[in-house]
Coordinates of C-alpha atoms in Angstrom, one line a residue:
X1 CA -26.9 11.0 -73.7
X2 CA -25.2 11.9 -70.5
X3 CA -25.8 9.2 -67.5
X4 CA -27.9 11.0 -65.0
X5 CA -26.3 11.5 -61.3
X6 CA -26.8 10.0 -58.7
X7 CA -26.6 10.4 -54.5
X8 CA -24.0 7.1 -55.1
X9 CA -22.2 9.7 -57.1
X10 CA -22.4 12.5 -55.3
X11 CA -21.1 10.2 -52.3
X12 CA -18.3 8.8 -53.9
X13 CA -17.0 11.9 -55.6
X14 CA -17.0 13.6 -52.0
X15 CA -15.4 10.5 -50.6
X16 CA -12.3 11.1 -53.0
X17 CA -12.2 14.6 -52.1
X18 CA -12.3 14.6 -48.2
X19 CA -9.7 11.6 -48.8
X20 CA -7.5 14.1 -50.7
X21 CA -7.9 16.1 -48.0
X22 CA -7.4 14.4 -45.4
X23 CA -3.5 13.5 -46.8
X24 CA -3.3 17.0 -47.0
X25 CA -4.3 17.6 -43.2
X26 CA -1.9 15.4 -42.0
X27 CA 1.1 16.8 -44.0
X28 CA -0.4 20.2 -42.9
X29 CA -0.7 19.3 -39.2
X30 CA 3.2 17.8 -39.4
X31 CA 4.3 20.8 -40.3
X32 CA 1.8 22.8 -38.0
X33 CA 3.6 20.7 -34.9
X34 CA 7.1 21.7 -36.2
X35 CA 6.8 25.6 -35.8
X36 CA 4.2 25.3 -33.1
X37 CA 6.2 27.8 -30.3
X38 CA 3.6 26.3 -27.0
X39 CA 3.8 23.0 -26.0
X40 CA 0.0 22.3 -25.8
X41 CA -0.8 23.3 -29.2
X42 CA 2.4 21.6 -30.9
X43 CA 1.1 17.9 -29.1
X44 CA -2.2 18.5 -29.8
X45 CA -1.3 19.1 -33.6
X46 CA 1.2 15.8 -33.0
X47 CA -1.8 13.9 -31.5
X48 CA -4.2 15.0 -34.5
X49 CA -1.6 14.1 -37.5
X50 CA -1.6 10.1 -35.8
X51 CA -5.3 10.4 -35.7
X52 CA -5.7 11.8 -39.4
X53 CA -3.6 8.7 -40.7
X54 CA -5.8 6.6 -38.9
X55 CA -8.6 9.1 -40.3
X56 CA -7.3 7.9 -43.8
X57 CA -7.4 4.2 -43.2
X58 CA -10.9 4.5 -42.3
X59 CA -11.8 6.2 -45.5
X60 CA -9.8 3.4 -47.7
X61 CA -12.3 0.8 -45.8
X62 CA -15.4 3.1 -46.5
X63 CA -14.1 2.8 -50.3
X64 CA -14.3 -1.1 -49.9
X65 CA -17.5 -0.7 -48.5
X66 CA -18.8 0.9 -51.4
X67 CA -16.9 -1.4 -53.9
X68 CA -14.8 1.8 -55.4
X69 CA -11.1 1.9 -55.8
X70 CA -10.0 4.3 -52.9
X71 CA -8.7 7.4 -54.8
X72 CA -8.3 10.9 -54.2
X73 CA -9.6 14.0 -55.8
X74 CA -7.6 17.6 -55.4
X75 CA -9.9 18.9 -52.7
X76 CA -9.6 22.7 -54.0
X77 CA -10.9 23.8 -50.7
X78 CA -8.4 22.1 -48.8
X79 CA -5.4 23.7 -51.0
X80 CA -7.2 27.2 -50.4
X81 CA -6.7 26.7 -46.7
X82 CA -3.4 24.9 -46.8
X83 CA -2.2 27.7 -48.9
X84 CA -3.7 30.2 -46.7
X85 CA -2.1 28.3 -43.8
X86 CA 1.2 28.7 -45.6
X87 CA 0.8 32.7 -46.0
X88 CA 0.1 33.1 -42.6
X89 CA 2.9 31.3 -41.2
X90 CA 5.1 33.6 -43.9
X91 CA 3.3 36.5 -42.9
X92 CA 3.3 35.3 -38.5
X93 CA 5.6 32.9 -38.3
X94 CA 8.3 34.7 -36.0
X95 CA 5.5 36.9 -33.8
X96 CA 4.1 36.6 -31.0
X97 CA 0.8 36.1 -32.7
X98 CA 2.2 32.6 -34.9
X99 CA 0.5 30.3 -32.5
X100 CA -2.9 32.2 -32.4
X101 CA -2.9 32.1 -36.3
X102 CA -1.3 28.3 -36.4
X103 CA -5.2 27.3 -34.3
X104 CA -6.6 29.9 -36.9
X105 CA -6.1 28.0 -39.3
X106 CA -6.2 24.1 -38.2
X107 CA -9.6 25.2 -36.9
X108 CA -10.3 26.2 -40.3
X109 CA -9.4 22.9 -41.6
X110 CA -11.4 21.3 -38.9
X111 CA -14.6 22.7 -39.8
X112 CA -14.2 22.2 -43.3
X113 CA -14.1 18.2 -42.8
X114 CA -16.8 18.2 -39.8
X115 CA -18.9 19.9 -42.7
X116 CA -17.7 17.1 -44.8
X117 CA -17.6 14.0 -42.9
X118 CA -21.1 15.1 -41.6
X119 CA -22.4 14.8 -45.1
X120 CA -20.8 12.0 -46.1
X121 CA -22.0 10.4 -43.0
X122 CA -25.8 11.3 -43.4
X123 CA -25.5 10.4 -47.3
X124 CA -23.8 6.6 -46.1
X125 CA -27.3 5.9 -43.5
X126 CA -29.4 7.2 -46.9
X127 CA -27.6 4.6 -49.2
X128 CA -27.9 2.4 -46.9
X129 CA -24.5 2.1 -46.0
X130 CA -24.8 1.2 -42.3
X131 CA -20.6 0.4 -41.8
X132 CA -19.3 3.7 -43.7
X133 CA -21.7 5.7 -41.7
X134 CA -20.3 4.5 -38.4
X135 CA -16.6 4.5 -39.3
X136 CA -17.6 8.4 -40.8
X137 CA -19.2 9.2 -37.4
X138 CA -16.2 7.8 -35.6
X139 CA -14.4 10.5 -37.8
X140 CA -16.7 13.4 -37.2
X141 CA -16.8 12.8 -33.4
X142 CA -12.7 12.9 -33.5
X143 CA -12.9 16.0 -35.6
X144 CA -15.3 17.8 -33.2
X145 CA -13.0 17.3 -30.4
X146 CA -10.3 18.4 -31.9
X147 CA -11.8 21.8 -32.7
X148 CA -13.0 21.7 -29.4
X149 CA -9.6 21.2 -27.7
X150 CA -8.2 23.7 -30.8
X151 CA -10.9 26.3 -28.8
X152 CA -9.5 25.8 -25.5
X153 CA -6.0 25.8 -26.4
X154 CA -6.9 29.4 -28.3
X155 CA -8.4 30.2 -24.9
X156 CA -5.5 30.3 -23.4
X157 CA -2.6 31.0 -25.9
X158 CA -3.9 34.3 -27.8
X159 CA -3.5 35.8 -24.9
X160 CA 0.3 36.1 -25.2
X161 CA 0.4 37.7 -28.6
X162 CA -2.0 40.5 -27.6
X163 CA -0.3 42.3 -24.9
X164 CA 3.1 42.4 -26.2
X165 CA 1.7 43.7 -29.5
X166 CA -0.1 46.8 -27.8
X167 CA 2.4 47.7 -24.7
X168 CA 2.3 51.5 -25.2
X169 CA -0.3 51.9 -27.4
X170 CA -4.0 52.8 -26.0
X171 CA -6.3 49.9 -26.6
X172 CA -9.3 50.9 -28.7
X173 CA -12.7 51.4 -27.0
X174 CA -16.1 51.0 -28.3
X175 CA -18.2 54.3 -28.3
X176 CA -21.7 54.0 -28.6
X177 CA -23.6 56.5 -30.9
X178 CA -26.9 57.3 -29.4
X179 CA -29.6 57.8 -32.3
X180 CA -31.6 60.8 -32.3

């Protein structure tokens, strides 16, 4: 007979996958910094990779926590986004627009490990794992900034792929249908 699961299990099997992807977010954000074209966005991606290796480190401690060899899982979420990432950057990579889909898609990444982290986080306090659900929070707070900074860069960049992109074309208005 099958061993029933458990929320151990569920936490540990989520810990190798957001450990998976997290390598993948720092290769991802590397390579994000390399064909970043503003300045702002290519150090914030810079700043994020260092972070995400120190993102990994604290995951291999939250695996000693537990007792569990620190391994990774293929994170199929993460390789849908990475490979989305990789389209995008075929399909935008020499527009005006590559920077504004570049945030697109580390914002993306982002909220997929805020999702993530915030479970694993809540699931650590319910196992009673006070230390992994600090160094987890730690995480998730660094992750929420970085979308938040990801924001304001996009604020101000996705401004410079719009105009260029419509000079001489009439910008589309809204027209309001009145019901009757």
């Amino acid at each position: 007979m099958a061993k029933t699961k458990t929320l151990h299990d569920a936490f540990y099997e989520t810990l190798k996958d957001v450990y998976y992807a997290e390598k993948q977010s720092v290769r991802a954000l590397k390579k994000s910094a390399k064909v970043a074209q503003h300045d702002e966005l290519r150090s914030a991606f810079e700043t994020h990779a260092e972070e995400s290796a120190e993102q990994v480190e604290r995951l291999q401690q939250v695996f000693e926590i537990i007792g569990k060899p620190a391994r990774a899982k293929t994170c199929e979420a993460m390789q849908g986004i990475t490979s989305e990432m990789e389209e995008d950057l075929e399909d935008f990579g020499e527009s005006p627009a590559a920077d504004a889909v570049l945030v697109g898609c580390a914002q993306a990444v982002e909220h997929y490990e805020i999702a993530r982290y915030g479970t694993l986080k809540t699931w650590a306090r319910q196992l009673g794992y006070e230390d992994a659900a600090k160094l987890l929070e730690q995480t998730l707070e660094e992750e929420k900034k970085t979308d938040a900074l990801l924001s304001e860069i996009a604020e101000r960049i996705n401004t410079d792929g719009t105009e260029e992109a419509q000079a001489g074309e009439e910008k589309p208005r809204a027209k309001a249908k009145a019901k009757g």
